[in-house]
Amino acid sequence: MRGLLSPSVMCADLLNLEDEIKKLDELGVEYLHIDFMDNKFVPNITFDTNMVKSFRKPMKNIRRDIHIMAFEPQQFFDAMEIGDGDMVSVHYEACENAHAVLSDIRGRGASPCIAISPDTPVETVLDYLDEVDAVLLMTVYPGFAGQPMAEGSMDRLSALRELIDKSGKDISIEVDGHVSWDHCGEMRSRGADIFVAGSSSVYGKGLPLKEAVEKFYSLVQ
Ligand code: DX5
Ligand code: ZN
């Protein structure tokens, strides 16, 4: 089965987002990666909860892949209308009690994922494998698009895949950050399943969206 694509909407044409979402949906792209930042856990702000809620409106088959880079993320769930079909990643480093947060996401009918930043040991996720559908492995330091890949990310990806496979659980790995044309094939071979495509690939300079999406899928078979 081929890898799944989650283009990062913060890298898209911010003045034409409804069209962008409809085009991705028509191209059969599985997810829209929506980065939510609180300007505390990371020193940046992207979309507010109202925008995150509104992204669902034009969607037919594509689903929200909401990456919450915020302390105590539960405070935003109602305003975002987290629910059926959503995939929601919360940061281990940002939660007082990640177990409760993940259970809240599941209780709303959404798919819970634990996200870990580059300095967090991959073994950390072992405590959560019974509660998540995916692990979001940050391959850059969270907060900004356009960054270089964090040192050691590829080895972390292989180690994480090994840990999950040893657990015998069917858990996906999503990679997020500098998932470039050059890196995505190797990431696939090292065990990544879902690819956040941003400024270093689908939303890089040059290719029209349709060609960029087709090229990405050809690289992550
Ligand atoms: C960064 C975000 C990423 C970012 C990816 O904190 O989580 O989703 O948009 O952008 P690139 O692909 O440019 O690193
Ligand atoms: Zn992200």
PDB file of N, CA, C and O in Angstrom, residues 13-69:
ATOM      1  N   ASP A  13      -1.362  28.517  -0.617  1.00  0.00           N
ATOM      2  CA  ASP A  13      -1.706  29.907  -0.972  1.00  0.00           C
ATOM      3  C   ASP A  13      -2.794  30.385  -0.005  1.00  0.00           C
ATOM      4  O   ASP A  13      -3.971  30.078  -0.186  1.00  0.00           O
ATOM      5  N   LEU A  14      -2.388  31.124   1.022  1.00  0.00           N
ATOM      6  CA  LEU A  14      -3.298  31.460   2.138  1.00  0.00           C
ATOM      7  C   LEU A  14      -4.465  32.344   1.708  1.00  0.00           C
ATOM      8  O   LEU A  14      -5.434  32.485   2.440  1.00  0.00           O
ATOM      9  N   LEU A  15      -4.357  32.920   0.509  1.00  0.00           N
ATOM     10  CA  LEU A  15      -5.470  33.781   0.063  1.00  0.00           C
ATOM     11  C   LEU A  15      -6.482  33.008  -0.769  1.00  0.00           C
ATOM     12  O   LEU A  15      -7.460  33.572  -1.243  1.00  0.00           O
ATOM     13  N   ASN A  16      -6.224  31.703  -0.987  1.00  0.00           N
ATOM     14  CA  ASN A  16      -7.157  30.891  -1.788  1.00  0.00           C
ATOM     15  C   ASN A  16      -7.344  29.501  -1.187  1.00  0.00           C
ATOM     16  O   ASN A  16      -7.263  28.495  -1.909  1.00  0.00           O
ATOM     17  N   LEU A  17      -7.599  29.455   0.102  1.00  0.00           N
ATOM     18  CA  LEU A  17      -7.585  28.147   0.776  1.00  0.00           C
ATOM     19  C   LEU A  17      -8.758  27.247   0.398  1.00  0.00           C
ATOM     20  O   LEU A  17      -8.596  26.032   0.266  1.00  0.00           O
ATOM     21  N   GLU A  18      -9.933  27.818   0.172  1.00  0.00           N
ATOM     22  CA  GLU A  18     -11.077  26.965  -0.172  1.00  0.00           C
ATOM     23  C   GLU A  18     -10.801  26.238  -1.490  1.00  0.00           C
ATOM     24  O   GLU A  18     -10.976  25.017  -1.594  1.00  0.00           O
ATOM     25  N   ASP A  19     -10.285  26.967  -2.471  1.00  0.00           N
ATOM     26  CA  ASP A  19      -9.945  26.324  -3.765  1.00  0.00           C
ATOM     27  C   ASP A  19      -8.898  25.238  -3.564  1.00  0.00           C
ATOM     28  O   ASP A  19      -8.978  24.153  -4.135  1.00  0.00           O
ATOM     29  N   GLU A  20      -7.901  25.574  -2.733  1.00  0.00           N
ATOM     30  CA  GLU A  20      -6.789  24.631  -2.482  1.00  0.00           C
ATOM     31  C   GLU A  20      -7.329  23.314  -1.917  1.00  0.00           C
ATOM     32  O   GLU A  20      -6.965  22.229  -2.359  1.00  0.00           O
ATOM     33  N   ILE A  21      -8.210  23.421  -0.937  1.00  0.00           N
ATOM     34  CA  ILE A  21      -8.751  22.226  -0.292  1.00  0.00           C
ATOM     35  C   ILE A  21      -9.574  21.416  -1.299  1.00  0.00           C
ATOM     36  O   ILE A  21      -9.438  20.190  -1.398  1.00  0.00           O
ATOM     37  N   LYS A  22     -10.372  22.111  -2.104  1.00  0.00           N
ATOM     38  CA  LYS A  22     -11.197  21.401  -3.101  1.00  0.00           C
ATOM     39  C   LYS A  22     -10.307  20.684  -4.121  1.00  0.00           C
ATOM     40  O   LYS A  22     -10.548  19.538  -4.490  1.00  0.00           O
ATOM     41  N   LYS A  23      -9.208  21.348  -4.539  1.00  0.00           N
ATOM     42  CA  LYS A  23      -8.298  20.724  -5.519  1.00  0.00           C
ATOM     43  C   LYS A  23      -7.645  19.476  -4.927  1.00  0.00           C
ATOM     44  O   LYS A  23      -7.603  18.421  -5.557  1.00  0.00           O
ATOM     45  N   LEU A  24      -7.185  19.572  -3.694  1.00  0.00           N
ATOM     46  CA  LEU A  24      -6.555  18.414  -3.034  1.00  0.00           C
ATOM     47  C   LEU A  24      -7.562  17.272  -2.901  1.00  0.00           C
ATOM     48  O   LEU A  24      -7.254  16.102  -3.160  1.00  0.00           O
ATOM     49  N   ASP A  25      -8.789  17.629  -2.541  1.00  0.00           N
ATOM     50  CA  ASP A  25      -9.862  16.627  -2.385  1.00  0.00           C
ATOM     51  C   ASP A  25     -10.087  15.913  -3.714  1.00  0.00           C
ATOM     52  O   ASP A  25     -10.139  14.686  -3.810  1.00  0.00           O
ATOM     53  N   GLU A  26     -10.198  16.708  -4.798  1.00  0.00           N
ATOM     54  CA  GLU A  26     -10.431  16.122  -6.140  1.00  0.00           C
ATOM     55  C   GLU A  26      -9.261  15.238  -6.577  1.00  0.00           C
ATOM     56  O   GLU A  26      -9.443  14.270  -7.301  1.00  0.00           O
ATOM     57  N   LEU A  27      -8.058  15.555  -6.111  1.00  0.00           N
ATOM     58  CA  LEU A  27      -6.881  14.751  -6.482  1.00  0.00           C
ATOM     59  C   LEU A  27      -6.781  13.466  -5.655  1.00  0.00           C
ATOM     60  O   LEU A  27      -5.858  12.675  -5.833  1.00  0.00           O
ATOM     61  N   GLY A  28      -7.716  13.294  -4.720  1.00  0.00           N
ATOM     62  CA  GLY A  28      -7.726  12.066  -3.909  1.00  0.00           C
ATOM     63  C   GLY A  28      -6.724  12.075  -2.764  1.00  0.00           C
ATOM     64  O   GLY A  28      -6.377  11.029  -2.215  1.00  0.00           O
ATOM     65  N   VAL A  29      -6.243  13.254  -2.403  1.00  0.00           N
ATOM     66  CA  VAL A  29      -5.295  13.359  -1.272  1.00  0.00           C
ATOM     67  C   VAL A  29      -6.029  13.018   0.021  1.00  0.00           C
ATOM     68  O   VAL A  29      -7.177  13.425   0.218  1.00  0.00           O
ATOM     69  N   GLU A  30      -5.374  12.233   0.869  1.00  0.00           N
ATOM     70  CA  GLU A  30      -6.075  11.681   2.042  1.00  0.00           C
ATOM     71  C   GLU A  30      -6.315  12.714   3.146  1.00  0.00           C
ATOM     72  O   GLU A  30      -7.357  12.699   3.817  1.00  0.00           O
ATOM     73  N   TYR A  31      -5.296  13.559   3.420  1.00  0.00           N
ATOM     74  CA  TYR A  31      -5.387  14.469   4.587  1.00  0.00           C
ATOM     75  C   TYR A  31      -4.994  15.893   4.206  1.00  0.00           C
ATOM     76  O   TYR A  31      -4.226  16.109   3.262  1.00  0.00           O
ATOM     77  N   LEU A  32      -5.475  16.830   5.018  1.00  0.00           N
ATOM     78  CA  LEU A  32      -4.997  18.213   4.989  1.00  0.00           C
ATOM     79  C   LEU A  32      -4.320  18.461   6.344  1.00  0.00           C
ATOM     80  O   LEU A  32      -4.982  18.334   7.399  1.00  0.00           O
ATOM     81  N   HIS A  33      -3.033  18.748   6.320  1.00  0.00           N
ATOM     82  CA  HIS A  33      -2.289  18.965   7.570  1.00  0.00           C
ATOM     83  C   HIS A  33      -2.484  20.406   8.030  1.00  0.00           C
ATOM     84  O   HIS A  33      -2.113  21.345   7.342  1.00  0.00           O
ATOM     85  N   ILE A  34      -3.102  20.524   9.209  1.00  0.00           N
ATOM     86  CA  ILE A  34      -3.439  21.854   9.737  1.00  0.00           C
ATOM     87  C   ILE A  34      -2.620  22.103  11.003  1.00  0.00           C
ATOM     88  O   ILE A  34      -2.833  21.429  12.026  1.00  0.00           O
ATOM     89  N   ASP A  35      -1.667  23.008  10.920  1.00  0.00           N
ATOM     90  CA  ASP A  35      -0.804  23.315  12.075  1.00  0.00           C
ATOM     91  C   ASP A  35      -1.452  24.394  12.926  1.00  0.00           C
ATOM     92  O   ASP A  35      -1.755  25.479  12.422  1.00  0.00           O
ATOM     93  N   PHE A  36      -1.682  24.066  14.189  1.00  0.00           N
ATOM     94  CA  PHE A  36      -2.247  25.038  15.138  1.00  0.00           C
ATOM     95  C   PHE A  36      -1.163  25.345  16.169  1.00  0.00           C
ATOM     96  O   PHE A  36      -0.590  24.417  16.765  1.00  0.00           O
ATOM     97  N   MET A  37      -0.863  26.620  16.355  1.00  0.00           N
ATOM     98  CA  MET A  37       0.236  27.019  17.251  1.00  0.00           C
ATOM     99  C   MET A  37      -0.264  28.089  18.227  1.00  0.00           C
ATOM    100  O   MET A  37      -1.022  28.972  17.857  1.00  0.00           O
ATOM    101  N   ASP A  38       0.203  28.002  19.499  1.00  0.00           N
ATOM    102  CA  ASP A  38      -0.356  28.879  20.551  1.00  0.00           C
ATOM    103  C   ASP A  38       0.568  30.040  20.921  1.00  0.00           C
ATOM    104  O   ASP A  38       0.297  30.776  21.852  1.00  0.00           O
ATOM    105  N   ASN A  39       1.711  30.123  20.258  1.00  0.00           N
ATOM    106  CA  ASN A  39       2.698  31.175  20.566  1.00  0.00           C
ATOM    107  C   ASN A  39       3.268  31.042  21.977  1.00  0.00           C
ATOM    108  O   ASN A  39       3.846  31.972  22.520  1.00  0.00           O
ATOM    109  N   LYS A  40       3.081  29.820  22.568  1.00  0.00           N
ATOM    110  CA  LYS A  40       3.688  29.538  23.880  1.00  0.00           C
ATOM    111  C   LYS A  40       4.538  28.254  23.777  1.00  0.00           C
ATOM    112  O   LYS A  40       5.736  28.277  23.965  1.00  0.00           O
ATOM    113  N   PHE A  41       3.874  27.168  23.367  1.00  0.00           N
ATOM    114  CA  PHE A  41       4.639  25.924  23.180  1.00  0.00           C
ATOM    115  C   PHE A  41       5.648  26.117  22.046  1.00  0.00           C
ATOM    116  O   PHE A  41       6.761  25.598  22.064  1.00  0.00           O
ATOM    117  N   VAL A  42       5.226  26.866  21.026  1.00  0.00           N
ATOM    118  CA  VAL A  42       6.142  27.270  19.934  1.00  0.00           C
ATOM    119  C   VAL A  42       5.968  28.783  19.749  1.00  0.00           C
ATOM    120  O   VAL A  42       4.879  29.311  19.965  1.00  0.00           O
ATOM    121  N   PRO A  43       7.029  29.475  19.360  1.00  0.00           N
ATOM    122  CA  PRO A  43       6.964  30.946  19.247  1.00  0.00           C
ATOM    123  C   PRO A  43       6.367  31.398  17.903  1.00  0.00           C
ATOM    124  O   PRO A  43       6.988  32.114  17.126  1.00  0.00           O
ATOM    125  N   ASN A  44       5.143  30.935  17.644  1.00  0.00           N
ATOM    126  CA  ASN A  44       4.515  31.264  16.362  1.00  0.00           C
ATOM    127  C   ASN A  44       3.013  31.047  16.486  1.00  0.00           C
ATOM    128  O   ASN A  44       2.549  30.312  17.368  1.00  0.00           O
ATOM    129  N   ILE A  45       2.284  31.715  15.601  1.00  0.00           N
ATOM    130  CA  ILE A  45       0.830  31.530  15.525  1.00  0.00           C
ATOM    131  C   ILE A  45       0.485  31.278  14.063  1.00  0.00           C
ATOM    132  O   ILE A  45       1.075  31.907  13.165  1.00  0.00           O
ATOM    133  N   THR A  46      -0.422  30.359  13.789  1.00  0.00           N
ATOM    134  CA  THR A  46      -0.816  30.124  12.394  1.00  0.00           C
ATOM    135  C   THR A  46      -2.307  30.459  12.248  1.00  0.00           C
ATOM    136  O   THR A  46      -2.674  31.581  11.986  1.00  0.00           O
ATOM    137  N   PHE A  47      -3.187  29.452  12.472  1.00  0.00           N
ATOM    138  CA  PHE A  47      -4.628  29.642  12.299  1.00  0.00           C
ATOM    139  C   PHE A  47      -5.304  29.666  13.667  1.00  0.00           C
ATOM    140  O   PHE A  47      -4.823  29.005  14.599  1.00  0.00           O
ATOM    141  N   ASP A  48      -6.403  30.393  13.797  1.00  0.00           N
ATOM    142  CA  ASP A  48      -7.144  30.322  15.072  1.00  0.00           C
ATOM    143  C   ASP A  48      -8.127  29.141  15.016  1.00  0.00           C
ATOM    144  O   ASP A  48      -8.282  28.485  13.981  1.00  0.00           O
ATOM    145  N   THR A  49      -8.805  28.868  16.130  1.00  0.00           N
ATOM    146  CA  THR A  49      -9.684  27.682  16.197  1.00  0.00           C
ATOM    147  C   THR A  49     -10.843  27.797  15.203  1.00  0.00           C
ATOM    148  O   THR A  49     -11.298  26.797  14.655  1.00  0.00           O
ATOM    149  N   ASN A  50     -11.256  29.022  14.931  1.00  0.00           N
ATOM    150  CA  ASN A  50     -12.382  29.213  13.993  1.00  0.00           C
ATOM    151  C   ASN A  50     -11.988  28.777  12.578  1.00  0.00           C
ATOM    152  O   ASN A  50     -12.742  28.129  11.855  1.00  0.00           O
ATOM    153  N   MET A  51     -10.734  29.111  12.207  1.00  0.00           N
ATOM    154  CA  MET A  51     -10.237  28.690  10.886  1.00  0.00           C
ATOM    155  C   MET A  51     -10.114  27.165  10.849  1.00  0.00           C
ATOM    156  O   MET A  51     -10.514  26.520   9.881  1.00  0.00           O
ATOM    157  N   VAL A  52      -9.595  26.588  11.912  1.00  0.00           N
ATOM    158  CA  VAL A  52      -9.436  25.129  11.952  1.00  0.00           C
ATOM    159  C   VAL A  52     -10.806  24.470  11.779  1.00  0.00           C
ATOM    160  O   VAL A  52     -10.963  23.508  11.035  1.00  0.00           O
ATOM    161  N   LYS A  53     -11.820  25.036  12.445  1.00  0.00           N
ATOM    162  CA  LYS A  53     -13.191  24.521  12.296  1.00  0.00           C
ATOM    163  C   LYS A  53     -13.656  24.674  10.845  1.00  0.00           C
ATOM    164  O   LYS A  53     -14.186  23.739  10.247  1.00  0.00           O
ATOM    165  N   SER A  54     -13.391  25.837  10.260  1.00  0.00           N
ATOM    166  CA  SER A  54     -13.907  26.141   8.903  1.00  0.00           C
ATOM    167  C   SER A  54     -13.275  25.271   7.817  1.00  0.00           C
ATOM    168  O   SER A  54     -13.889  25.042   6.773  1.00  0.00           O
ATOM    169  N   PHE A  55     -12.087  24.772   8.054  1.00  0.00           N
ATOM    170  CA  PHE A  55     -11.423  23.960   7.022  1.00  0.00           C
ATOM    171  C   PHE A  55     -12.263  22.740   6.647  1.00  0.00           C
ATOM    172  O   PHE A  55     -12.142  22.212   5.543  1.00  0.00           O
ATOM    173  N   ARG A  56     -13.127  22.325   7.591  1.00  0.00           N
ATOM    174  CA  ARG A  56     -13.915  21.119   7.320  1.00  0.00           C
ATOM    175  C   ARG A  56     -14.999  21.377   6.260  1.00  0.00           C
ATOM    176  O   ARG A  56     -15.387  20.478   5.518  1.00  0.00           O
ATOM    177  N   LYS A  57     -15.457  22.638   6.145  1.00  0.00           N
ATOM    178  CA  LYS A  57     -16.632  22.958   5.320  1.00  0.00           C
ATOM    179  C   LYS A  57     -16.537  22.459   3.870  1.00  0.00           C
ATOM    180  O   LYS A  57     -17.425  21.777   3.385  1.00  0.00           O
ATOM    181  N   PRO A  58     -15.451  22.770   3.122  1.00  0.00           N
ATOM    182  CA  PRO A  58     -15.415  22.361   1.708  1.00  0.00           C
ATOM    183  C   PRO A  58     -15.025  20.898   1.501  1.00  0.00           C
ATOM    184  O   PRO A  58     -14.995  20.422   0.381  1.00  0.00           O
ATOM    185  N   MET A  59     -14.733  20.168   2.591  1.00  0.00           N
ATOM    186  CA  MET A  59     -14.172  18.818   2.452  1.00  0.00           C
ATOM    187  C   MET A  59     -15.222  17.805   2.061  1.00  0.00           C
ATOM    188  O   MET A  59     -16.315  17.793   2.629  1.00  0.00           O
ATOM    189  N   LYS A  60     -14.881  16.892   1.110  1.00  0.00           N
ATOM    190  CA  LYS A  60     -15.752  15.764   0.784  1.00  0.00           C
ATOM    191  C   LYS A  60     -15.105  14.490   1.326  1.00  0.00           C
ATOM    192  O   LYS A  60     -15.586  13.915   2.284  1.00  0.00           O
ATOM    193  N   ASN A  61     -13.968  14.071   0.739  1.00  0.00           N
ATOM    194  CA  ASN A  61     -13.291  12.854   1.212  1.00  0.00           C
ATOM    195  C   ASN A  61     -12.025  13.152   2.014  1.00  0.00           C
ATOM    196  O   ASN A  61     -11.653  12.389   2.880  1.00  0.00           O
ATOM    197  N   ILE A  62     -11.355  14.241   1.684  1.00  0.00           N
ATOM    198  CA  ILE A  62     -10.136  14.590   2.409  1.00  0.00           C
ATOM    199  C   ILE A  62     -10.471  14.851   3.873  1.00  0.00           C
ATOM    200  O   ILE A  62     -11.589  15.279   4.190  1.00  0.00           O
ATOM    201  N   ARG A  63      -9.533  14.535   4.784  1.00  0.00           N
ATOM    202  CA  ARG A  63      -9.837  14.679   6.211  1.00  0.00           C
ATOM    203  C   ARG A  63      -8.857  15.639   6.885  1.00  0.00           C
ATOM    204  O   ARG A  63      -7.729  15.802   6.410  1.00  0.00           O
ATOM    205  N   ARG A  64      -9.281  16.213   7.988  1.00  0.00           N
ATOM    206  CA  ARG A  64      -8.410  17.116   8.748  1.00  0.00           C
ATOM    207  C   ARG A  64      -7.370  16.300   9.516  1.00  0.00           C
ATOM    208  O   ARG A  64      -7.731  15.382  10.241  1.00  0.00           O
ATOM    209  N   ASP A  65      -6.131  16.692   9.350  1.00  0.00           N
ATOM    210  CA  ASP A  65      -4.997  16.133  10.116  1.00  0.00           C
ATOM    211  C   ASP A  65      -4.499  17.308  10.952  1.00  0.00           C
ATOM    212  O   ASP A  65      -3.721  18.130  10.482  1.00  0.00           O
ATOM    213  N   ILE A  66      -5.025  17.414  12.180  1.00  0.00           N
ATOM    214  CA  ILE A  66      -4.782  18.622  12.983  1.00  0.00           C
ATOM    215  C   ILE A  66      -3.599  18.402  13.920  1.00  0.00           C
ATOM    216  O   ILE A  66      -3.621  17.480  14.752  1.00  0.00           O
ATOM    217  N   HIS A  67      -2.578  19.208  13.732  1.00  0.00           N
ATOM    218  CA  HIS A  67      -1.345  19.097  14.530  1.00  0.00           C
ATOM    219  C   HIS A  67      -1.337  20.258  15.515  1.00  0.00           C
ATOM    220  O   HIS A  67      -1.084  21.402  15.140  1.00  0.00           O
ATOM    221  N   ILE A  68      -1.603  19.933  16.797  1.00  0.00           N
ATOM    222  CA  ILE A  68      -1.761  20.990  17.804  1.00  0.00           C
ATOM    223  C   ILE A  68      -0.452  21.200  18.561  1.00  0.00           C
ATOM    224  O   ILE A  68      -0.034  20.342  19.354  1.00  0.00           O
ATOM    225  N   MET A  69       0.198  22.297  18.247  1.00  0.00           N
ATOM    226  CA  MET A  69       1.443  22.666  18.929  1.00  0.00           C
ATOM    227  C   MET A  69       1.070  23.695  20.002  1.00  0.00           C
ATOM    228  O   MET A  69       1.229  24.919  19.819  1.00  0.00           O
TER     229      MET A  69
END
